[in-house]
N, CA, C and O atoms as a MOPAC input file, in Angstrom:
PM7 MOZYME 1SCF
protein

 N      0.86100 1    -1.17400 1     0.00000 1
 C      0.00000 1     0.00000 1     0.00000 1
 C      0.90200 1     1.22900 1     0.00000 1
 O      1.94300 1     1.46300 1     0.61400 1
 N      0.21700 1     1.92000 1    -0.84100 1
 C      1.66200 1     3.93300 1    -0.64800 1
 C      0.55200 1     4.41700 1    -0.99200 1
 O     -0.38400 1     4.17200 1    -1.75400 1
 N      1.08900 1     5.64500 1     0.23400 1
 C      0.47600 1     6.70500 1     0.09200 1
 C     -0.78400 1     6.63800 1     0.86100 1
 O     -1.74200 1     7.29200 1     0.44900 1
 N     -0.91700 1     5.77400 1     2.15300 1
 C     -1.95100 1     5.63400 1     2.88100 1
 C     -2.24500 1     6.52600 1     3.81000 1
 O     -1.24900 1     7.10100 1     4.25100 1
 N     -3.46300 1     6.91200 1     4.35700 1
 C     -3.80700 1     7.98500 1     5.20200 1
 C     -5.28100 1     7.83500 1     5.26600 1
 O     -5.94100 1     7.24600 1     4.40900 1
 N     -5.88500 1     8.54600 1     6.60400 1
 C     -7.06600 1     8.19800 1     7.35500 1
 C     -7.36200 1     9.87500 1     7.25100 1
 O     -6.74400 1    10.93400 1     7.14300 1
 N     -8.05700 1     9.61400 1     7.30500 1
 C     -9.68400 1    11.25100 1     7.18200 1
 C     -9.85500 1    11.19200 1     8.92000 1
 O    -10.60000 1    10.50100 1     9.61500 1
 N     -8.71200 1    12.34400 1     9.33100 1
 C     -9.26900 1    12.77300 1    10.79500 1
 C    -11.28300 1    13.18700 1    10.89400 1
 O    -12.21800 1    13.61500 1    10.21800 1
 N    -10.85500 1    12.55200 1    12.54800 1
 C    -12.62700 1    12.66400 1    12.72600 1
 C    -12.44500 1    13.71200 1    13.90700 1
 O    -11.43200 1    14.17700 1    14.42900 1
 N    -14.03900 1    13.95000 1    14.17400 1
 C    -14.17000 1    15.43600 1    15.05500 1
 C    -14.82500 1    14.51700 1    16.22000 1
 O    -14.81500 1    13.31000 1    15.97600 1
 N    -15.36100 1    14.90200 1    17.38600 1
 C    -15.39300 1    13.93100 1    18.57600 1
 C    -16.79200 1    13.19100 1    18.41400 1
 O    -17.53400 1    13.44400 1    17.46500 1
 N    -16.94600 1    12.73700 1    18.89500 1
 C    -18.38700 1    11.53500 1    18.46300 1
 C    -18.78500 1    11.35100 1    17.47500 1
 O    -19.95300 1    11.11000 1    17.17000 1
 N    -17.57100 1    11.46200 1    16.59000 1
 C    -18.14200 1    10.94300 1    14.97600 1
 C    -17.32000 1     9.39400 1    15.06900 1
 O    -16.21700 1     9.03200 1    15.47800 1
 N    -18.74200 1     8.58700 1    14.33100 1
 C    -18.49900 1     7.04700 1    14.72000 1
 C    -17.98700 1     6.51100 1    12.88400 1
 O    -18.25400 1     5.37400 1    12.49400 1
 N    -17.32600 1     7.44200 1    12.05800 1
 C    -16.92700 1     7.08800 1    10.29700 1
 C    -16.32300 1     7.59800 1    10.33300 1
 O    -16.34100 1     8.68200 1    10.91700 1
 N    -15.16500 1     6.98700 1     9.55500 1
 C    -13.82600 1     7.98600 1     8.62200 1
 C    -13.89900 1     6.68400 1     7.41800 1
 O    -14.71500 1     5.77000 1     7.30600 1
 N    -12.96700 1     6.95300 1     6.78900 1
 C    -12.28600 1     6.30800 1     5.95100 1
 C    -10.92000 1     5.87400 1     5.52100 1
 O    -10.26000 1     6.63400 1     6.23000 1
 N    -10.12500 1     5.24600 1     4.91500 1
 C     -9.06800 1     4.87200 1     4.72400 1
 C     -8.47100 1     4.97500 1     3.01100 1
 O     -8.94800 1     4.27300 1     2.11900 1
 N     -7.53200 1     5.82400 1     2.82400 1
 C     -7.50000 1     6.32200 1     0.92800 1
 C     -5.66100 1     5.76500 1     0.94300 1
 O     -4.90700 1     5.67200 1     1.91200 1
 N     -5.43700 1     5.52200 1    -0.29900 1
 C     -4.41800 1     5.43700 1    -0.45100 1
 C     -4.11800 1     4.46400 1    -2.47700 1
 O     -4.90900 1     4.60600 1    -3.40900 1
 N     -2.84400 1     3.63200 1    -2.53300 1
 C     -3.00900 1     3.08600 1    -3.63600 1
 C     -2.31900 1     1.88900 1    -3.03700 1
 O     -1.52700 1     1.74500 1    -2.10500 1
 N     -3.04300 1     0.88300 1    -4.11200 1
 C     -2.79100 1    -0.87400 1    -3.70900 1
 C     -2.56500 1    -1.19700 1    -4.58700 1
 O     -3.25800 1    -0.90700 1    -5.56100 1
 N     -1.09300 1    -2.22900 1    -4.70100 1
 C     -0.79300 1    -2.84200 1    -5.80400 1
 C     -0.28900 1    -4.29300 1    -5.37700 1
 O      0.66900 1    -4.51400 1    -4.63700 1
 N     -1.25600 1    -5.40900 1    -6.08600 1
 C     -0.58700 1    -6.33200 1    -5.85400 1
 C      0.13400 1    -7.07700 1    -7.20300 1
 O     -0.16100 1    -6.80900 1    -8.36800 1
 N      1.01900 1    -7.94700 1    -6.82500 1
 C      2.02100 1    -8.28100 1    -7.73700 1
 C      1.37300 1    -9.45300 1    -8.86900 1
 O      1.30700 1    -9.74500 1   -10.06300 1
 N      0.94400 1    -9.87900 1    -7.43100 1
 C      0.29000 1   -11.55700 1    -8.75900 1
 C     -1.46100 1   -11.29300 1    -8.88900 1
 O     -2.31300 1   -12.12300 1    -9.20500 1
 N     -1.62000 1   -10.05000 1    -8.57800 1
 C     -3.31500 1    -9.96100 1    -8.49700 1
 C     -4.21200 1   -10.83100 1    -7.84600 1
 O     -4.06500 1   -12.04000 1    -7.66900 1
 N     -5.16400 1   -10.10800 1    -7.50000 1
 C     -5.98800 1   -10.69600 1    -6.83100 1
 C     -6.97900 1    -9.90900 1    -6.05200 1
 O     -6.92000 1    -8.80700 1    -6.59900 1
 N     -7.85000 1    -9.82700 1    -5.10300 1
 C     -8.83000 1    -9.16700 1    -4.72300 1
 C     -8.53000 1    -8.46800 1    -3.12800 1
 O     -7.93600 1    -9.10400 1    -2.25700 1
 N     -8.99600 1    -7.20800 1    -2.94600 1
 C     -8.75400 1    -7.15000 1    -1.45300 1
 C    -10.40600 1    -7.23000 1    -0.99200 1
 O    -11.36300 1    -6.63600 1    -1.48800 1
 N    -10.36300 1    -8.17800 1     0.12900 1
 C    -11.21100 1    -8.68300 1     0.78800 1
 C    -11.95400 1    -8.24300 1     1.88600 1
 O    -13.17400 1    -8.40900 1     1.87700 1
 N    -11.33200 1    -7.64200 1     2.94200 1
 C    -11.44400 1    -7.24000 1     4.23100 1
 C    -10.40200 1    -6.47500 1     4.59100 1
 O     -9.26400 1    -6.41700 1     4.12400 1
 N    -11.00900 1    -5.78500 1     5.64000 1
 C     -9.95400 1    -5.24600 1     6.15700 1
 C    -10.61300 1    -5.28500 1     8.05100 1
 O    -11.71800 1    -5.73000 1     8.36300 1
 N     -9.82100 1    -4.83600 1     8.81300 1
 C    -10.08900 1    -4.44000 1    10.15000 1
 C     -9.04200 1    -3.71900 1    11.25100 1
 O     -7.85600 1    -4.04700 1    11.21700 1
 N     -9.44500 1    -2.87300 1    12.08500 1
 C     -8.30900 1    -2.14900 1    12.93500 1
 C     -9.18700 1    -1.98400 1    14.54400 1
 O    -10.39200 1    -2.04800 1    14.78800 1
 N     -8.08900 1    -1.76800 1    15.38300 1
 C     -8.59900 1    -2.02700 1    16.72400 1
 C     -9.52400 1    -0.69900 1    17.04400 1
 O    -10.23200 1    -0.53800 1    18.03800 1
 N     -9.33000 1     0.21900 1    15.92700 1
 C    -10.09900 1     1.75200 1    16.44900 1
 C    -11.04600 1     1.49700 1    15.81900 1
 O    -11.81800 1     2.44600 1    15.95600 1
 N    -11.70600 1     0.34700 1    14.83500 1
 C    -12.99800 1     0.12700 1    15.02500 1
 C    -13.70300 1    -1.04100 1    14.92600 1
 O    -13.25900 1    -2.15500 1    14.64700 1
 N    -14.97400 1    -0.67800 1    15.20500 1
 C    -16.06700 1    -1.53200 1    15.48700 1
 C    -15.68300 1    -2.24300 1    14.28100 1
 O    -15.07700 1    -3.30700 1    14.40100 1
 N    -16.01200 1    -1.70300 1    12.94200 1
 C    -16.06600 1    -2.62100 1    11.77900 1
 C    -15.31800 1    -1.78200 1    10.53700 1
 O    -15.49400 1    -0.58300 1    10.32500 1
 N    -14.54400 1    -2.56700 1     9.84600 1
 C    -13.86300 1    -1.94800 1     8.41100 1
 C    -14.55700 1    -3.11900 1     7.38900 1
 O    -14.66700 1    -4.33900 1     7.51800 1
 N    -14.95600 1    -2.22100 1     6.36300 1
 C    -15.22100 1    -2.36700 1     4.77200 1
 C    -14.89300 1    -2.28500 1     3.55600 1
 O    -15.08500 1    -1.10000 1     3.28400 1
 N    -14.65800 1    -2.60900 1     2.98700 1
 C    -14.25400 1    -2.27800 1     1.36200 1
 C    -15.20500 1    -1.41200 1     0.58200 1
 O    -15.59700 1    -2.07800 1    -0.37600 1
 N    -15.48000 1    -0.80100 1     0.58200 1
 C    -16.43200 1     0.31800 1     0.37300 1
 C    -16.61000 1     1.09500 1    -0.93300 1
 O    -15.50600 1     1.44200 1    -1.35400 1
 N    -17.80600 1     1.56400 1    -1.86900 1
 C    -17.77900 1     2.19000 1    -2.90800 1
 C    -18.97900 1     2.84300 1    -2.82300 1
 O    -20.06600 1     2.54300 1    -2.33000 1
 N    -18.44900 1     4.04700 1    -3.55800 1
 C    -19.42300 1     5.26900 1    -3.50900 1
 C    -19.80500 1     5.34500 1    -4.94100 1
 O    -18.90800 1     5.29700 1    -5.78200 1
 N    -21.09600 1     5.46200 1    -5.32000 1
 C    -21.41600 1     5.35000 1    -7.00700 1
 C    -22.78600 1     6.06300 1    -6.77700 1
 O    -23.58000 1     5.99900 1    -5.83800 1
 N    -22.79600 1     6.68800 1    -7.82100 1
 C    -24.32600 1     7.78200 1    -8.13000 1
 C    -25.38100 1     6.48300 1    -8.47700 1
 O    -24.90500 1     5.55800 1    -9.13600 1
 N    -26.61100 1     6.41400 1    -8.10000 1
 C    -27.34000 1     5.76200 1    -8.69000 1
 C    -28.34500 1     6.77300 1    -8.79300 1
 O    -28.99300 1     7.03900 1    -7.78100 1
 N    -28.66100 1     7.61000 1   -10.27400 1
 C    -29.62300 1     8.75700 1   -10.63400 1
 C    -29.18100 1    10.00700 1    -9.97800 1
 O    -28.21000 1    10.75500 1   -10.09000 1
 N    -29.83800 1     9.97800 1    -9.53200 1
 C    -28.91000 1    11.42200 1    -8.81100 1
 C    -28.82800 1    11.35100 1    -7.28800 1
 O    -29.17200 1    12.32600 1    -6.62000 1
 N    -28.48600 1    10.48500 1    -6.84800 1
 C    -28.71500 1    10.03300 1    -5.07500 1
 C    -27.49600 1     9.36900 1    -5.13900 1
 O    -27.45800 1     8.33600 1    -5.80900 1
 N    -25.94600 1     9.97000 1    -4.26700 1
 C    -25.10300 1     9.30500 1    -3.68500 1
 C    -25.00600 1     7.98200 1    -2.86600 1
 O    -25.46100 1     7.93900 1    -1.72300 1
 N    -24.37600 1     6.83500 1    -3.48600 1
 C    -25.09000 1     6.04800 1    -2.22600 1
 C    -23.59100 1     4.88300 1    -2.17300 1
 O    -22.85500 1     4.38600 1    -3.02500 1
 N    -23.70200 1     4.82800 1    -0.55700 1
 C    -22.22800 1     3.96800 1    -0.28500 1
 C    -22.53300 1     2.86400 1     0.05600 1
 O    -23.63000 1     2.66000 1     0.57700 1
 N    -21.71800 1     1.96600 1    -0.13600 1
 C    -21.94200 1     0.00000 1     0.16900 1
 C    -20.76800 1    -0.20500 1     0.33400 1
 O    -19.71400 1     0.42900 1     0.29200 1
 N    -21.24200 1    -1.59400 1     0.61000 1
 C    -19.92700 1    -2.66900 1     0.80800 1
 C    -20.01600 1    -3.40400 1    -0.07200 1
 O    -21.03100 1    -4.01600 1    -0.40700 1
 N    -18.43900 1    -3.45800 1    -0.80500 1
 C    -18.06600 1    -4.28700 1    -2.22100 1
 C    -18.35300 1    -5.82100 1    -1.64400 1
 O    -17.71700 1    -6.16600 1    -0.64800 1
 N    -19.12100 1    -6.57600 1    -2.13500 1
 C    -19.54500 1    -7.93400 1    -1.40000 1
 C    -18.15900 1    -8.93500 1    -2.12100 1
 O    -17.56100 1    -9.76600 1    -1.43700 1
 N    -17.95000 1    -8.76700 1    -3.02600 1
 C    -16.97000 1   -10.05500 1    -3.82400 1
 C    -15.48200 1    -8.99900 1    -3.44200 1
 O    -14.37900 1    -9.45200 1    -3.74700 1
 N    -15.57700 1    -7.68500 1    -2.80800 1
 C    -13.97600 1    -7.55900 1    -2.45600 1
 C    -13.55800 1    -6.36500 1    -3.62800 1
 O    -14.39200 1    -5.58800 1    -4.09300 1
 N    -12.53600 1    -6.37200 1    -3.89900 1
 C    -12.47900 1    -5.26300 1    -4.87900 1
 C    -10.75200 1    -5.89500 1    -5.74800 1
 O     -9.69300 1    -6.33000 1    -5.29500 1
 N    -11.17300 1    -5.67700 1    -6.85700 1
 C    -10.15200 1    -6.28700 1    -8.14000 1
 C     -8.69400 1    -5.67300 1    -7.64800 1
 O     -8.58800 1    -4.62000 1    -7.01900 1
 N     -7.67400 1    -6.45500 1    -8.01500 1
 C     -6.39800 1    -5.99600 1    -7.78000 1
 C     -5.82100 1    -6.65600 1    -8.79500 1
 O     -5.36900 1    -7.77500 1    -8.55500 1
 N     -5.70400 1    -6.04500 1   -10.27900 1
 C     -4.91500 1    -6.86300 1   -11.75700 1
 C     -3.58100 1    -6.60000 1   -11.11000 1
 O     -3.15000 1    -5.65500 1   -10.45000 1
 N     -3.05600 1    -7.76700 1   -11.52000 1
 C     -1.20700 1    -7.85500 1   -11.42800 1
 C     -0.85000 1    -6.94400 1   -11.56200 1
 O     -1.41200 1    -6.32200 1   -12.46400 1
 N      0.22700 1    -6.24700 1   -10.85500 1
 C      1.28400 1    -4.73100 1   -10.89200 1
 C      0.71400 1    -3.77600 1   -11.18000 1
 O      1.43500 1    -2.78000 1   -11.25600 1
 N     -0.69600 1    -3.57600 1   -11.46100 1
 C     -1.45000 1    -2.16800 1   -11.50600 1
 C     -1.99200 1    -1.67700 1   -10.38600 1
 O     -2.85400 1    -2.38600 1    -9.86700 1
 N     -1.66300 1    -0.41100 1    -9.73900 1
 C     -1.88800 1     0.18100 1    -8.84500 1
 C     -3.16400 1     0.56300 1    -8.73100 1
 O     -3.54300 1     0.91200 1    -9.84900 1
 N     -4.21400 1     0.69900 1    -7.75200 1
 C     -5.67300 1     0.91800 1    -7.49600 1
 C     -5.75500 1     1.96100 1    -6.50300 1
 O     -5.35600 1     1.92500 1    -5.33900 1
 N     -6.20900 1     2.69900 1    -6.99600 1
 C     -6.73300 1     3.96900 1    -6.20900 1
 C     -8.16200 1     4.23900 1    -5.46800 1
 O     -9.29800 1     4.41800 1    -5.90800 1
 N     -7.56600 1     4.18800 1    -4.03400 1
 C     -8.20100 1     4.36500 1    -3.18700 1
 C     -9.08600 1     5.37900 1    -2.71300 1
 O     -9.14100 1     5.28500 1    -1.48700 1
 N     -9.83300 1     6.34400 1    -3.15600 1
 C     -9.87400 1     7.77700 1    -3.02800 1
 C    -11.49800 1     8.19800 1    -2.42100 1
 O    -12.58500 1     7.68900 1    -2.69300 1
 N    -11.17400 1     9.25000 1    -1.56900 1
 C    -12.48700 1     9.92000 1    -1.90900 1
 C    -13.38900 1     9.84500 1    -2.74600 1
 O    -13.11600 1     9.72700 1    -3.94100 1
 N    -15.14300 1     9.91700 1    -2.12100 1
 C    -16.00300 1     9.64100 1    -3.32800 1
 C    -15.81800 1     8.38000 1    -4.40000 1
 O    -16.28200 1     8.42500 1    -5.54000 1
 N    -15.31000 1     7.60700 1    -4.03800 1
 C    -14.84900 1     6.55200 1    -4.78300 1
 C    -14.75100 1     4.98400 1    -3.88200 1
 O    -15.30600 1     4.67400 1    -2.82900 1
 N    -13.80800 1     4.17200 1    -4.77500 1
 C    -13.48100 1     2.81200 1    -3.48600 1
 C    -12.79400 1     3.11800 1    -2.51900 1
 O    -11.84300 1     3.85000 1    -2.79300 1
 N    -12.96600 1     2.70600 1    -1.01400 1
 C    -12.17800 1     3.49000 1     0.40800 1
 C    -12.29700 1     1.96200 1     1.20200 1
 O    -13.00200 1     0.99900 1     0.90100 1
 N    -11.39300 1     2.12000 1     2.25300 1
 C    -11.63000 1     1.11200 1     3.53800 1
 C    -12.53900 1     2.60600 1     4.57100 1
 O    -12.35200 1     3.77800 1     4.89600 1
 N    -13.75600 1     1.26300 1     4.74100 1
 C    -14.83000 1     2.12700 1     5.34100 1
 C    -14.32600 1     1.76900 1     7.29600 1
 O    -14.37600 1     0.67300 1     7.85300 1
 N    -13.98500 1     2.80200 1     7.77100 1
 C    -13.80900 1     2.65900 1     9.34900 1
 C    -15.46000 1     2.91800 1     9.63600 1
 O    -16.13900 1     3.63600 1     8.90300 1
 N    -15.99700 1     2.20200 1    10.84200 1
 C    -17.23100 1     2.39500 1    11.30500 1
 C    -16.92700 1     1.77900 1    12.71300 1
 O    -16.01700 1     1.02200 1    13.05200 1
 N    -17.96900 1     2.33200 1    13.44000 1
 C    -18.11700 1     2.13500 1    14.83600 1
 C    -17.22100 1     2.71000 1    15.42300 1
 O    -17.36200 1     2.33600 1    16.58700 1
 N    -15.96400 1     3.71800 1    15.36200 1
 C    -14.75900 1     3.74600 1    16.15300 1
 C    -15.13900 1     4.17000 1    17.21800 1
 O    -16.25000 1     4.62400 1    17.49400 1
 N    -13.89500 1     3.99800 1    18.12300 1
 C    -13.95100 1     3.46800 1    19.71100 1
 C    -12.96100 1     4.71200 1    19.64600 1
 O    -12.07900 1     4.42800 1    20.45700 1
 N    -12.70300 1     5.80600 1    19.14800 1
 C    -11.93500 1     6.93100 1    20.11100 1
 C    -12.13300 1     7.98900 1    18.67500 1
 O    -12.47100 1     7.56900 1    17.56900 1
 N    -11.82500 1     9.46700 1    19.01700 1
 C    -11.12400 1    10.21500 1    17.94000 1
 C    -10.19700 1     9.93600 1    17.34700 1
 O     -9.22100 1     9.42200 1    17.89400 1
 N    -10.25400 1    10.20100 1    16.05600 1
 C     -8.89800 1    10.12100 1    15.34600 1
 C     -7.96700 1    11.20700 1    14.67400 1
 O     -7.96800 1    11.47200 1    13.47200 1
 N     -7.28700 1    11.70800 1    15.50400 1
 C     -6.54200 1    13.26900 1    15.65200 1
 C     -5.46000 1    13.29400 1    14.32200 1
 O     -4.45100 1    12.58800 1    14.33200 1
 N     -5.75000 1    14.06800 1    13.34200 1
 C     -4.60400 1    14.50300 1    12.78900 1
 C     -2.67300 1    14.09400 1    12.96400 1
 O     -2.42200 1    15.25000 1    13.30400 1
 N     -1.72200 1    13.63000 1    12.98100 1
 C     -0.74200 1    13.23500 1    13.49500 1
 C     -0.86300 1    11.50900 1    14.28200 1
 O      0.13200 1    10.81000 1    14.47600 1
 N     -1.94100 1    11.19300 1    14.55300 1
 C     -2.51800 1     9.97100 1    14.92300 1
 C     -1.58800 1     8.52600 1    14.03000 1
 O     -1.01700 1     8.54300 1    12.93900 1
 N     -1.67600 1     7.93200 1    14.55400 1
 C     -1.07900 1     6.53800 1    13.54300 1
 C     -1.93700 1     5.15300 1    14.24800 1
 O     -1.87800 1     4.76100 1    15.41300 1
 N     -2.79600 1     4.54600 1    13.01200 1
 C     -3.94600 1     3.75000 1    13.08600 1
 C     -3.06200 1     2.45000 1    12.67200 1
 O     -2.25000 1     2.42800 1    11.74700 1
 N     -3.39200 1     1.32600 1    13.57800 1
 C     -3.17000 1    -0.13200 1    12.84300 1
 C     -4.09800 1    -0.19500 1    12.00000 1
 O     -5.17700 1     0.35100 1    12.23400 1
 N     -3.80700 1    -1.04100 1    10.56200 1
 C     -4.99700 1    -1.87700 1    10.00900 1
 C     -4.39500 1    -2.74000 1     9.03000 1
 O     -3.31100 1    -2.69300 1     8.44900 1
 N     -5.36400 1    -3.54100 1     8.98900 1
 C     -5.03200 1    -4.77600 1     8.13000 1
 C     -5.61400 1    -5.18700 1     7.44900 1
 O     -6.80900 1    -5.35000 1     7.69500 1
 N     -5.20700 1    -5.46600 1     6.56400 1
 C     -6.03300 1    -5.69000 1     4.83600 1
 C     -5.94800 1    -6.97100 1     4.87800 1
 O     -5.02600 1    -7.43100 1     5.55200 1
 N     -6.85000 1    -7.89400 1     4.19600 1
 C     -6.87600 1    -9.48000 1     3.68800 1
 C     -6.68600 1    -9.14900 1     2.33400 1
 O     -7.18000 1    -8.11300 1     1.88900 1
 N     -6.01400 1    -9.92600 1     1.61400 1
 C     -5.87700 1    -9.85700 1     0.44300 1
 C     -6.03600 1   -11.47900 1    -0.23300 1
 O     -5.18000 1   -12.32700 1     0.02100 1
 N     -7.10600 1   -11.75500 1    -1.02300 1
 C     -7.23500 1   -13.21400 1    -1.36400 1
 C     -6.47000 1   -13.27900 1    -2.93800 1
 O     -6.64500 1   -12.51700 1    -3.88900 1
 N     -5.39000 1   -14.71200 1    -2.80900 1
 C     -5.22100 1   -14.32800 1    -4.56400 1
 C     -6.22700 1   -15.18300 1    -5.15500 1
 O     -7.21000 1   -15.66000 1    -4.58800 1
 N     -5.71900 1   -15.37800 1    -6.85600 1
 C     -6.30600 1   -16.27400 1    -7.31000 1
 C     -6.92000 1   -17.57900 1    -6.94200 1
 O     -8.08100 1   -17.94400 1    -7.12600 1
 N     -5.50400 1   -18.48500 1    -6.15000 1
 C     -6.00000 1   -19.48400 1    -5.51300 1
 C     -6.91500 1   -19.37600 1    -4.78900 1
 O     -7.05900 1   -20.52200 1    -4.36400 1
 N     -7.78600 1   -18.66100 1    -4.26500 1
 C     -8.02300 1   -18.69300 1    -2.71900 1
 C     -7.75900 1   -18.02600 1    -1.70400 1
 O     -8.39000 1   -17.23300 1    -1.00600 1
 N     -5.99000 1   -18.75400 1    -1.69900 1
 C     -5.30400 1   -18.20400 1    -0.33200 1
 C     -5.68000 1   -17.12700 1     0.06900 1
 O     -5.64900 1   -16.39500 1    -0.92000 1
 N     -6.23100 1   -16.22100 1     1.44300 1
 C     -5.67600 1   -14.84900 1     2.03400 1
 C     -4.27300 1   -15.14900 1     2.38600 1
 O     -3.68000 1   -16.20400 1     2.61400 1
 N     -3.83200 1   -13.61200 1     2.35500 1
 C     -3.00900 1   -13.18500 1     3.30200 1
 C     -3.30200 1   -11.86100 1     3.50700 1
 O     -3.83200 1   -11.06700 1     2.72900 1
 N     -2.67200 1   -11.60300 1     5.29200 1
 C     -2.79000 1   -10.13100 1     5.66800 1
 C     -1.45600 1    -9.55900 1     5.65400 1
 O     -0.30600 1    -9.99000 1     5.73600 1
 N     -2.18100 1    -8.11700 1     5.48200 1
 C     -1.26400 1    -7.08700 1     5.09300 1
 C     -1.06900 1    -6.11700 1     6.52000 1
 O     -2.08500 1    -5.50600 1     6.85000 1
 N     -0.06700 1    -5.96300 1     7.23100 1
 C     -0.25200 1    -5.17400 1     8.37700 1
 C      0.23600 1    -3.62900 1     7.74700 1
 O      1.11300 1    -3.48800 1     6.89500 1
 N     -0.44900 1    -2.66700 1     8.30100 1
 C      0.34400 1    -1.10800 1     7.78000 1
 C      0.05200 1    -0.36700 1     9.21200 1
 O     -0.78600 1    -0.66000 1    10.06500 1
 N      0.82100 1     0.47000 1     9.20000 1
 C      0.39300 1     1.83500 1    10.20100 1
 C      0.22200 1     2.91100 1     9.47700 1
 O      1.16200 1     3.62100 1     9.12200 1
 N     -1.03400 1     3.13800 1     9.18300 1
 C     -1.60000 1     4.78400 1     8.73400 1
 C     -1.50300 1     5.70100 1     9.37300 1
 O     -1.71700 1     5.56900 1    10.57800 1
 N     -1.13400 1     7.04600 1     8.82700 1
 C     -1.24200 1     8.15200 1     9.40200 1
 C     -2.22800 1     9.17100 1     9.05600 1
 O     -2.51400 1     9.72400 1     7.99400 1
 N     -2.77300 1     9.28400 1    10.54000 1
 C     -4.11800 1    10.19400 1    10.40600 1
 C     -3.75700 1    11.13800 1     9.99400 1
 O     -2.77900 1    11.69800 1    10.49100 1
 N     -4.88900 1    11.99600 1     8.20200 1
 C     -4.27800 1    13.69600 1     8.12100 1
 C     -5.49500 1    14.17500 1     8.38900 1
 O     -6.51000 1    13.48100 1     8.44800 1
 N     -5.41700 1    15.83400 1     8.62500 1
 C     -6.67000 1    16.77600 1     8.43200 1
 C     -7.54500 1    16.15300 1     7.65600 1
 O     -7.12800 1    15.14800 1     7.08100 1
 N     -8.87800 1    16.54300 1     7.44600 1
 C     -9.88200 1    16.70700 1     7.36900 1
 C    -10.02300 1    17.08200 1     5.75300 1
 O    -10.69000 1    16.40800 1     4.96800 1
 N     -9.25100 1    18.31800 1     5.38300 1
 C     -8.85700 1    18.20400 1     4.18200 1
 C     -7.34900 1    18.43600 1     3.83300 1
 O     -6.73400 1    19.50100 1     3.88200 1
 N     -6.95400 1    17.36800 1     3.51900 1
 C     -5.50500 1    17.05900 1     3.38700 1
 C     -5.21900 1    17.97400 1     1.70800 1
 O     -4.10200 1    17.98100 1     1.19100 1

């Protein structure tokens, strides 16, 4: 993962998100993710349906073609943080961990430490 970073939150806000770019080598899908600051992480996509914004969870995971980098972004595909269990301050550094399934099957996890930025970075 490069170029990872978390969307500081303001105090009793229970969402942020997670942006950055993913590249895996032999391709394959990212699956899950999860971190101890929250309740629940998602693979997440934001898509217009008519004119109504509307966010989900990617159910089959989200594509990762061999050596092409995937962008993580705003308004777009994100790791969805939900439920968190504290603020997440600007300068902050978040565990999380990605599943990544390849072709075969197999997962494996990915450990990173993100760094929380502003609000608008």
């Amino acid at each position: 993962m490069q170029d990872a970073w978390i969307r500081s939150t303001v105090p009793q806000q229970k969402a942020t998100a997670m942006f950055g770019r993913i590249t895996s080598s032999v391709g394959g899908r990212l699956v899950g993710a999860s971190s101890p600051v929250a309740g629940v992480a998602e693979v997440h996509e934001m898509a217009m349906e008519g004119s109504v914004m509307k966010m989900r969870a990617l159910a089959g995971g989200l594509e990762l073609p061999a050596g092409k980098a995937v962008a993580l972004e705003p308004k777009s595909v994100h790791v969805m943080l939900m439920d968190l269990k504290q603020q997440l301050k600007a300068g902050d550094t978040v565990p999380v961990t990605l599943v990544v399934e390849g072709a075969d099957k197999k997962r494996e996890t990915v450990e990173l430490k993100v760094p929380v930025k502003p609000l608008a970075p």
